[in-house]
mmCIF file of C-alpha atoms and ligand atoms in Angstrom:
data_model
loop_
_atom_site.group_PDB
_atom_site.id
_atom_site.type_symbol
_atom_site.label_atom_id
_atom_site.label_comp_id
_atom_site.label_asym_id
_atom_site.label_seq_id
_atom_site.Cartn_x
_atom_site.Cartn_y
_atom_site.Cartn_z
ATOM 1 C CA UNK W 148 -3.393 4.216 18.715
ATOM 2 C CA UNK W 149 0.044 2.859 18.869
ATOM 3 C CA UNK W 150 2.041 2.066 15.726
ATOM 4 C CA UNK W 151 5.190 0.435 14.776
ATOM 5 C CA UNK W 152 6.245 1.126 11.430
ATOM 6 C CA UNK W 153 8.575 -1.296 9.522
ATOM 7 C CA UNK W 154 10.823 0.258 6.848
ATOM 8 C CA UNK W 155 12.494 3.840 6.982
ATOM 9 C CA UNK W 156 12.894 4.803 3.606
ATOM 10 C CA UNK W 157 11.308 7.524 1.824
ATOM 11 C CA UNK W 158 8.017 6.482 2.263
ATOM 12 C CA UNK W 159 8.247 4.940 5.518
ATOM 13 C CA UNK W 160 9.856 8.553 7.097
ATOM 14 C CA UNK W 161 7.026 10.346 5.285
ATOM 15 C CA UNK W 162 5.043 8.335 7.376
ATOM 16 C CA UNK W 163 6.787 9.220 10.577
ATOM 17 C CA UNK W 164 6.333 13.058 9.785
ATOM 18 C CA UNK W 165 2.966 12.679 8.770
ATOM 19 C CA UNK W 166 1.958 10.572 12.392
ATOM 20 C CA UNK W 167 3.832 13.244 14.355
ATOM 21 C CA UNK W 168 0.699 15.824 12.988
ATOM 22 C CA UNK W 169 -1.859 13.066 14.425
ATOM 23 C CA UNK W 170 -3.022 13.597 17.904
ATOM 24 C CA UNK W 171 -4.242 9.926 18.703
ATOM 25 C CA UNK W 172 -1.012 8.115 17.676
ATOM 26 C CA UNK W 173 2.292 7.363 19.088
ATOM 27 C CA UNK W 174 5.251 5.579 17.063
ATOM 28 C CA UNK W 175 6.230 2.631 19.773
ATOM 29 C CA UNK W 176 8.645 0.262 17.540
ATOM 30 C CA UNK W 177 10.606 1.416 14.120
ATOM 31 C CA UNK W 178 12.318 -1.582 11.860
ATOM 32 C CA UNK W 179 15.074 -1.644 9.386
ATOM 33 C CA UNK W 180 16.847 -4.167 7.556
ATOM 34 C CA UNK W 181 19.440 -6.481 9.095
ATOM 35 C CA UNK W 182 23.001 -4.436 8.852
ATOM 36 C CA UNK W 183 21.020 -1.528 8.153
ATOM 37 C CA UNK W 184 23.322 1.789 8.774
ATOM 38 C CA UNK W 185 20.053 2.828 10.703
ATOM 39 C CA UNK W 186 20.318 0.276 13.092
ATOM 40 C CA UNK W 187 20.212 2.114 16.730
ATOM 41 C CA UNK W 188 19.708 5.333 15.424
ATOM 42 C CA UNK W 189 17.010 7.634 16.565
ATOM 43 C CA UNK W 190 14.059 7.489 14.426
ATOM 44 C CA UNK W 191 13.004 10.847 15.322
ATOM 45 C CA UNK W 192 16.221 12.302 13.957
ATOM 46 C CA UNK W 193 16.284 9.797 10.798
ATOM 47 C CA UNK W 194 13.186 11.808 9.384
ATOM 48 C CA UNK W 195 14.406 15.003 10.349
ATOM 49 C CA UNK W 196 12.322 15.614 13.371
ATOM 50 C CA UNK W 197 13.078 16.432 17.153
ATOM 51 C CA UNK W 198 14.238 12.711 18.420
ATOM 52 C CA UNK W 199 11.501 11.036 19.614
ATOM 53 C CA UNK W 200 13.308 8.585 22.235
ATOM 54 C CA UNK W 201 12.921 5.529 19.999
ATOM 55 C CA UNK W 202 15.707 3.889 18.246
ATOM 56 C CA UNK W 203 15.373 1.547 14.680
ATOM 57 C CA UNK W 204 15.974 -1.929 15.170
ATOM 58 C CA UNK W 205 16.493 -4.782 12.485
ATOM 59 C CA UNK W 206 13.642 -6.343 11.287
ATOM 60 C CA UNK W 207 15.314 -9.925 12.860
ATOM 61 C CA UNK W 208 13.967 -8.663 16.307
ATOM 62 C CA UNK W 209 10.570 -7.649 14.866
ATOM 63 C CA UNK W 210 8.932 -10.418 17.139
ATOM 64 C CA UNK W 211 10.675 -9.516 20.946
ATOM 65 C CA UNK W 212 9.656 -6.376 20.055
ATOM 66 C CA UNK W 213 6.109 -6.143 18.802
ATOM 67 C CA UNK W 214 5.900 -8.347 22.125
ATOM 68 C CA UNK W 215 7.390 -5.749 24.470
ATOM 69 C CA UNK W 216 5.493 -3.065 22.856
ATOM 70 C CA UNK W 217 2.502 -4.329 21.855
ATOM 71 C CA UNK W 218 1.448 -2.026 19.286
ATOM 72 C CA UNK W 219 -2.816 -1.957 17.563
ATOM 73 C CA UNK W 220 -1.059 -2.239 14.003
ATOM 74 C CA UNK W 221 2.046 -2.395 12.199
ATOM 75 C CA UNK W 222 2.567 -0.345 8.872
ATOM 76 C CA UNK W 223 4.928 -2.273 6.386
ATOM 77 C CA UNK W 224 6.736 -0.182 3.636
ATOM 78 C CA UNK W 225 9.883 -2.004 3.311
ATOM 79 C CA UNK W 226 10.798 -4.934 0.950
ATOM 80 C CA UNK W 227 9.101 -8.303 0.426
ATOM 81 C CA UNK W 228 11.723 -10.527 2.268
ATOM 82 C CA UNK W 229 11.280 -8.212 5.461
ATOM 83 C CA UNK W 230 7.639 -8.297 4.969
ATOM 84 C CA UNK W 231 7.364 -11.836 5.648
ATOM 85 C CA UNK W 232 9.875 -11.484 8.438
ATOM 86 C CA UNK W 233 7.537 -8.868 9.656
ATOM 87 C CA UNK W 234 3.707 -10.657 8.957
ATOM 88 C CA UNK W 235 5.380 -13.869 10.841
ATOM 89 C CA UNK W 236 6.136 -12.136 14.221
ATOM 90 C CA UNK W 237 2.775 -10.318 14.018
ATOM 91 C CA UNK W 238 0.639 -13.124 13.428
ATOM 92 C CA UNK W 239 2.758 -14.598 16.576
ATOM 93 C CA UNK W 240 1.361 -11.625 18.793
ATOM 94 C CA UNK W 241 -1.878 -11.076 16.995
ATOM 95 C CA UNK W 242 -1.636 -7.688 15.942
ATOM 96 C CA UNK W 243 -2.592 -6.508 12.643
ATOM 97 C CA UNK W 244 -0.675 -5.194 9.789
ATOM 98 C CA UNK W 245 -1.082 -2.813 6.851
ATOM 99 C CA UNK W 246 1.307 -4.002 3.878
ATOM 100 C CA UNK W 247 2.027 -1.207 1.741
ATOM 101 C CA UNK W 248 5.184 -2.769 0.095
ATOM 102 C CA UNK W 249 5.202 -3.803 -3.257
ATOM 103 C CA UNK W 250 6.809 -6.722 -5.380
ATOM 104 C CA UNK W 251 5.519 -9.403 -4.383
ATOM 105 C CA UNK W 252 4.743 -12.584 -6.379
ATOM 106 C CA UNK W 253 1.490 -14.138 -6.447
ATOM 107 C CA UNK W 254 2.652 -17.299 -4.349
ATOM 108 C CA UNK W 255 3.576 -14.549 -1.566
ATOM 109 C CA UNK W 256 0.602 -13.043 -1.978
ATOM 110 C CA UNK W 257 -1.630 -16.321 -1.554
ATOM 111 C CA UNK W 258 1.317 -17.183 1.646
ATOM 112 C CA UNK W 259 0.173 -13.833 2.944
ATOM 113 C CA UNK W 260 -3.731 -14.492 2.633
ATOM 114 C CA UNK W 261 -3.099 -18.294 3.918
ATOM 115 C CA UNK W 262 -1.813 -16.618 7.158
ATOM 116 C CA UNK W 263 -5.067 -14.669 8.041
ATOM 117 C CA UNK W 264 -7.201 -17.374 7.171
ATOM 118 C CA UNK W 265 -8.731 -18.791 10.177
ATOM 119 C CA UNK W 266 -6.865 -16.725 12.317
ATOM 120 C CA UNK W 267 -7.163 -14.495 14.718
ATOM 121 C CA UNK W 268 -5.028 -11.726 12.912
ATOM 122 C CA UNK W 269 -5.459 -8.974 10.156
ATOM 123 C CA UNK W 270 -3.672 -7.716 7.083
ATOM 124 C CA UNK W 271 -4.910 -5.006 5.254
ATOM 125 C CA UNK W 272 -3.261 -5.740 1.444
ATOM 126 C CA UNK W 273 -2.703 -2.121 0.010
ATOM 127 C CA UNK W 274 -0.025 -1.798 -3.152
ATOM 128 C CA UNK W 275 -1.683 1.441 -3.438
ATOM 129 C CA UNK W 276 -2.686 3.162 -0.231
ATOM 130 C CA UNK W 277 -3.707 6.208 -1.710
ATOM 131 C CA UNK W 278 -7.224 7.049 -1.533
ATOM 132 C CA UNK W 279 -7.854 9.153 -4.707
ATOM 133 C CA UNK W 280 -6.153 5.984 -6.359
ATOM 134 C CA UNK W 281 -8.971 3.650 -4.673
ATOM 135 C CA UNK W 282 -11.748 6.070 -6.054
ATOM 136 C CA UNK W 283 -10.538 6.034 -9.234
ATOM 137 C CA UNK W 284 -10.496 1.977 -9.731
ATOM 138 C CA UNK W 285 -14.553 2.018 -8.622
ATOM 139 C CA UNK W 286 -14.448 5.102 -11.583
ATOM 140 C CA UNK W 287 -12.829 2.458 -13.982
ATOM 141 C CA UNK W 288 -15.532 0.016 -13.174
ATOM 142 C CA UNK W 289 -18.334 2.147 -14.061
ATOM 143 C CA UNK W 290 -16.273 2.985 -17.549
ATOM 144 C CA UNK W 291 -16.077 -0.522 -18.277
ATOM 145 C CA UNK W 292 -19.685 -0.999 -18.315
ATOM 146 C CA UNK W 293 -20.637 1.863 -20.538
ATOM 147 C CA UNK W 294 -17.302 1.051 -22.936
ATOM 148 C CA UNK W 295 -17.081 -2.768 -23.054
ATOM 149 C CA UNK W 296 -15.493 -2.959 -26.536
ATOM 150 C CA UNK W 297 -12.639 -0.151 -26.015
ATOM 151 C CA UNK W 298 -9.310 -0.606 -26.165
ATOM 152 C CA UNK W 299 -7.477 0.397 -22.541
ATOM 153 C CA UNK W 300 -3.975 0.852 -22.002
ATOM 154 C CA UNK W 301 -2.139 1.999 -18.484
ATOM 155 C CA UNK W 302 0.875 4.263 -18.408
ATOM 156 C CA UNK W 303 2.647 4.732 -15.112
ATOM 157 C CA UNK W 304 5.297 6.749 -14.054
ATOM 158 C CA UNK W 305 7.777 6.855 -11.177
ATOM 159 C CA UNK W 306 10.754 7.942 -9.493
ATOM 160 C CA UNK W 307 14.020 6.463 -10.936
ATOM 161 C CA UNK W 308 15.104 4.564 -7.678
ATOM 162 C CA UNK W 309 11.636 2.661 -7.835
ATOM 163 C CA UNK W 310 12.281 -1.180 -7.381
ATOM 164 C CA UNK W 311 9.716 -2.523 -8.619
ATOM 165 C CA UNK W 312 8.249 -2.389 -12.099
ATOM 166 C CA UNK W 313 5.327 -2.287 -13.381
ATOM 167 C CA UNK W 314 4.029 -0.635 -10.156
ATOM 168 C CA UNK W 315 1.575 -2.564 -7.779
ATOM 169 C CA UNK W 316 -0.594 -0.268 -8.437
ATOM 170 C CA UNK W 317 -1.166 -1.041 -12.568
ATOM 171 C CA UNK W 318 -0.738 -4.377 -11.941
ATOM 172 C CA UNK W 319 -3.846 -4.144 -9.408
ATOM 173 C CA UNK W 320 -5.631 -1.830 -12.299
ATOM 174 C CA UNK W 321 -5.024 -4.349 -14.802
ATOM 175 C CA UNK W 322 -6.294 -6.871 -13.229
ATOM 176 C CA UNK W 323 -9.604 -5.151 -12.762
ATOM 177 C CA UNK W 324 -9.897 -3.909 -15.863
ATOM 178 C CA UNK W 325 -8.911 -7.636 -17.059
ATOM 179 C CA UNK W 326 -12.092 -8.936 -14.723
ATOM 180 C CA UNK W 327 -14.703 -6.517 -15.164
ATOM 181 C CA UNK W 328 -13.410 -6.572 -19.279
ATOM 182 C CA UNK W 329 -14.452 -10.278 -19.458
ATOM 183 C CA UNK W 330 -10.860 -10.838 -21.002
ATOM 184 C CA UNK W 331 -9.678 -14.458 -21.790
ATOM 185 C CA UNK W 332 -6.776 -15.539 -19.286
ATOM 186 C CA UNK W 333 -4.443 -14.718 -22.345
ATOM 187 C CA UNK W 334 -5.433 -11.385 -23.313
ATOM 188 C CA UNK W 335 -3.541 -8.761 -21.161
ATOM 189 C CA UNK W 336 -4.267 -4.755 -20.380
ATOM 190 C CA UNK W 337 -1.062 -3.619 -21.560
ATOM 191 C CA UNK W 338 0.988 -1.469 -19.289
ATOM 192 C CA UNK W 339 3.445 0.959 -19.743
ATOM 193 C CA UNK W 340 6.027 1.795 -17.299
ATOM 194 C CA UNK W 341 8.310 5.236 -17.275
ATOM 195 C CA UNK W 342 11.086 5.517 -14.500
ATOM 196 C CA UNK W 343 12.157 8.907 -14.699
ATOM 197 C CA UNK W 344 13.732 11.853 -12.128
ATOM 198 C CA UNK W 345 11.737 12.626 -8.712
ATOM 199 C CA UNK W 346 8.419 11.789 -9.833
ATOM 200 C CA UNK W 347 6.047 10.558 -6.857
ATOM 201 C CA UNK W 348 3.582 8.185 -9.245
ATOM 202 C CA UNK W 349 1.530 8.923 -11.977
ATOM 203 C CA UNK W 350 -1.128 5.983 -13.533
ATOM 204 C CA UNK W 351 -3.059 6.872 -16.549
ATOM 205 C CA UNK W 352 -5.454 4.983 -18.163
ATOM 206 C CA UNK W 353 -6.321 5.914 -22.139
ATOM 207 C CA UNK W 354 -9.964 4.433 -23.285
ATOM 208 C CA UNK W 355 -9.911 4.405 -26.951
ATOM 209 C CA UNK W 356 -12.429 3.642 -29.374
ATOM 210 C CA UNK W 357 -12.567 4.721 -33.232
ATOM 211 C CA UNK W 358 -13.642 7.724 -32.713
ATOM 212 C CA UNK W 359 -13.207 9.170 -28.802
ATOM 213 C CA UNK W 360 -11.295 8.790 -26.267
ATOM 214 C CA UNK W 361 -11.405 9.152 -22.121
ATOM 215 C CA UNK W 362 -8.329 9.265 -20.296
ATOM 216 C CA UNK W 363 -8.469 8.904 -16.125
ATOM 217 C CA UNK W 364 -5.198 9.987 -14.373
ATOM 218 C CA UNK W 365 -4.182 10.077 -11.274
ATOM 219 C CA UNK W 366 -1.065 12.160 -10.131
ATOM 220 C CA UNK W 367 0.591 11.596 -6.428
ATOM 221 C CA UNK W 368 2.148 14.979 -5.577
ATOM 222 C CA UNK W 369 4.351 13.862 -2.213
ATOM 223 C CA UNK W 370 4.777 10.979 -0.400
ATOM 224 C CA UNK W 371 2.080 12.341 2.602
ATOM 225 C CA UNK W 372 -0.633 10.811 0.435
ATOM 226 C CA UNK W 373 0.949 7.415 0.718
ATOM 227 C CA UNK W 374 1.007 8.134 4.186
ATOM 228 C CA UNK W 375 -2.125 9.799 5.325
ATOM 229 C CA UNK W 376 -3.941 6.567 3.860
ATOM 230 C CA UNK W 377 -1.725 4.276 5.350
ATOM 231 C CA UNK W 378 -3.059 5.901 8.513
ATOM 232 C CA UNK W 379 -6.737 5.603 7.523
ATOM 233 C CA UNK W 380 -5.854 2.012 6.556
ATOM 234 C CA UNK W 381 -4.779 1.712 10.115
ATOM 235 C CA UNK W 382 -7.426 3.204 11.690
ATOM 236 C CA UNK W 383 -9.647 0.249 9.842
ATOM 237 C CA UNK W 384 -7.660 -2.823 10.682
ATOM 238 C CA UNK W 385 -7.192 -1.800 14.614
ATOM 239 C CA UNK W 386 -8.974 -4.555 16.102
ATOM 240 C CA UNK W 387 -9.396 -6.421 13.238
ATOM 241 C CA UNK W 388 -9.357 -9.975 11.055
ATOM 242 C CA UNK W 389 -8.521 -10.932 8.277
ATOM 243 C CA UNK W 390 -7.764 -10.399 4.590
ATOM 244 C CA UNK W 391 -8.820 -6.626 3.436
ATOM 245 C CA UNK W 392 -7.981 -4.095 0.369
ATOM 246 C CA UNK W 393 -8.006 -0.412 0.282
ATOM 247 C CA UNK W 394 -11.495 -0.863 -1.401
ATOM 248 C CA UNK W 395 -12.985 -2.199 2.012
ATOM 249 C CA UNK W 396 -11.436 0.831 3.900
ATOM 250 C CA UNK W 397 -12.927 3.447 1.267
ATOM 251 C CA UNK W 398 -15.939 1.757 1.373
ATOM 252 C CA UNK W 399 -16.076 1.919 5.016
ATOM 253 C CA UNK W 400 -14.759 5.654 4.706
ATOM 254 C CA UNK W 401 -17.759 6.489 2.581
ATOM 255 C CA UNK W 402 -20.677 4.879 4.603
ATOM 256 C CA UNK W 403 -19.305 7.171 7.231
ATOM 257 C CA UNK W 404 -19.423 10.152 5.496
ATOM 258 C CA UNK W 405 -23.263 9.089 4.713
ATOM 259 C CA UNK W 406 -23.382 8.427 8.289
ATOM 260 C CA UNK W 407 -22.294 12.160 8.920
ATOM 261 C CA UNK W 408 -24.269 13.806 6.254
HETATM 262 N N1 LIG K 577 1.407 0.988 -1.309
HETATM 263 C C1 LIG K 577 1.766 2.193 -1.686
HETATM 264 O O1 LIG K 577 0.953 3.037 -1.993
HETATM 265 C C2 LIG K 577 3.230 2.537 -1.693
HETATM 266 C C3 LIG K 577 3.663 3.854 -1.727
HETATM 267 C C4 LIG K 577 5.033 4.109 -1.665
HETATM 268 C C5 LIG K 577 5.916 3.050 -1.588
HETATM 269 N N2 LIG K 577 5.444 1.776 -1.592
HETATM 270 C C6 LIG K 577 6.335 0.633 -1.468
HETATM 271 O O2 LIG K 577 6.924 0.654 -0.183
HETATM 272 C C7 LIG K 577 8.221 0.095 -0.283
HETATM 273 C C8 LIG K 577 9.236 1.106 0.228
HETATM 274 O O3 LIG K 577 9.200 2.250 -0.608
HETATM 275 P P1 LIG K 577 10.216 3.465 -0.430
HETATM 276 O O4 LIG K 577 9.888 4.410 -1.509
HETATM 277 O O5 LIG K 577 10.221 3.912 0.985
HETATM 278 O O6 LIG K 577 11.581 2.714 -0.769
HETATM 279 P P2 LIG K 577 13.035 3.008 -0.220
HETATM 280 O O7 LIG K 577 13.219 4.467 0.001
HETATM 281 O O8 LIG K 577 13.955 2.280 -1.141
HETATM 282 O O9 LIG K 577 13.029 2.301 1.211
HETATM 283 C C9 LIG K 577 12.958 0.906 1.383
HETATM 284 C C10 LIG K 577 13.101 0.615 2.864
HETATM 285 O O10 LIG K 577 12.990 -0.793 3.077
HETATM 286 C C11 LIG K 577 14.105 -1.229 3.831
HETATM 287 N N3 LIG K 577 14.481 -2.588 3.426
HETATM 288 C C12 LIG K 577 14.959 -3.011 2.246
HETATM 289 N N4 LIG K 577 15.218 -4.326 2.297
HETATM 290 C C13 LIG K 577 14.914 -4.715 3.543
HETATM 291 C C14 LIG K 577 14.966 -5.967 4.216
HETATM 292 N N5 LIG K 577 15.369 -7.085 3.591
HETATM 293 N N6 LIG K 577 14.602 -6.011 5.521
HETATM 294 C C15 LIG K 577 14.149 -4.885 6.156
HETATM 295 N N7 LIG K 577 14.053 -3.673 5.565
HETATM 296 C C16 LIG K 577 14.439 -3.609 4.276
HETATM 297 C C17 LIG K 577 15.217 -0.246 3.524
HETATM 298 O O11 LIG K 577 16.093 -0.262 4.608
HETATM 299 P P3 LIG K 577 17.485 0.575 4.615
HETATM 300 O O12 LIG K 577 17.098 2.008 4.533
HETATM 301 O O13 LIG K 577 18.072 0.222 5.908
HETATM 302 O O14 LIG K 577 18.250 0.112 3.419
HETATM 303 C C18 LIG K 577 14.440 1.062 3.423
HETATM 304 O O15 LIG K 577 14.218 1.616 4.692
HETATM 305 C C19 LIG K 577 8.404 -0.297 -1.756
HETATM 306 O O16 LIG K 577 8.000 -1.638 -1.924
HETATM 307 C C20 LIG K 577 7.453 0.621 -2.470
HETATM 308 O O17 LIG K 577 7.029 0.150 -3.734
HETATM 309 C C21 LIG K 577 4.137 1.515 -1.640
#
């Protein structure tokens, strides 16, 4: 499978060294933002690796490029503004993306699902890529069921050079827990957000009633599990249409397990 990846910051080179472990896929295209210091430079050497023969080129050129190259999916972790940059040029050339940044406001979000529709292109829409993240949102629906009437609060921590706050991530787990709640449009999960040191990205959930209380954590320890599913997300959306979350690519994960079992 060939992949271009747009965005080389820290999770975008974890992806890089994580890819170079991975058989079955080659890095074809690398983007950066316009005036970007790593502009020309040799991606290979930008994560710390042997060079790999392919330099980083502003996300401006995204479109001559994903033509030249022609890679089966792009994997966004860069910055809404380049995102859009980067969805336009590969809805030009039909090739599928996997949008891991984060930040985005809703009316980007509903541009972003207006330009699959009807198409003949794919985004798969993950603001958390991580799979033990996934399993634990189908664990919150299950606790909503059996504890309706409990009060739930999300705490999440990151890194101090995080952009974004709260994280995609609780945003997406409040809004579940808003939904499967039965909450009125004005009654909110509160959140919690913590930006402190090197921490990867912690989001813990506290169900409390009068007289118990669950909490459900989940605790990235390095960036490779950003980037292992971002792989898995790829391996989905190869070929693909349309709108998807991570909860289609679990999903699809676990009737193949079933399949192998
Ligand atoms: N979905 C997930 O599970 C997940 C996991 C981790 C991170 N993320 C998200 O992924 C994004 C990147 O995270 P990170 O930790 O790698 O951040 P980071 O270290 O700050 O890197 C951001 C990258 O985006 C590039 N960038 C910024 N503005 C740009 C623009 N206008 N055009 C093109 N490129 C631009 C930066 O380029 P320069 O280096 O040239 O400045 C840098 O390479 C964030 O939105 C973050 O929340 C999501």
């Amino acid at each position: 499978m060939k992949i271009a990846i747009c965005g080389l910051g820290r999770a975008g080179k974890e992806l890089l060294r994580t890819i170079c472990d991975e058989e079955d896929i080659s890095v074809v295209g690398a983007f950066c933002r316009l005036n970007s210091d790593k502009a020309g430079m040799d991606i290979g050497m930008l994560a710390k690796l042997n060079p790999m023969g392919i330099n980083a080129v502003c996300v401006t050129e995204a479109e001559r490029v994903l033509g030249e190259e022609k890679p089966d999916v792009v994997i966004d972790f860069s910055n809404p503004a380049a995102t859009k940059m980067l969805l336009m040029a590969c809805k030009k050339h039909n090739i599928p993306a996997v949008v891991c940044t984060t930040g985005f406001t809703e009316d980007e979000i509903a541009w972003m699902k207006e330009c699959v529709y009807g198409e003949d292109f794919g985004i798969v829409y993950a603001p958390n890529v991580t799979v033990g993240i996934n399993v634990l949102l189908s664990m919150l629906k299950s606790a909503t069921r059996g504890l309706p009437y409990y009060d739930y609060h999300i705490t999440e921590i990151h890194h101090n050079k995080k952009a974004d706050s709260p994280s995609g991530t609780a945003k997406k787990i409040a809004t579940l827990l808003e939904r499967e709640l039965h909450l009125e449009p004005d009654e909110k999960v509160p959140v919690h957000s913590v930006r402190a040191g090197g921490f990867v990205g912690v989001h813990e959930i506290m169900i409390v009633g009068e007289h118990d209380r669950i909490t459900i954590s989940h605790e990235s320890f390095s960036r490779q599990a950003f980037a292992k599913g971002a792989i898995e997300a790829a391996r989905f959306i190869r070929g693909q249409t349309g709108w998807h979350e991570m909860e289609d690519v679990v999903t699809c994960r676990e009737n193949v397990i079933k399949v192998k079992v």
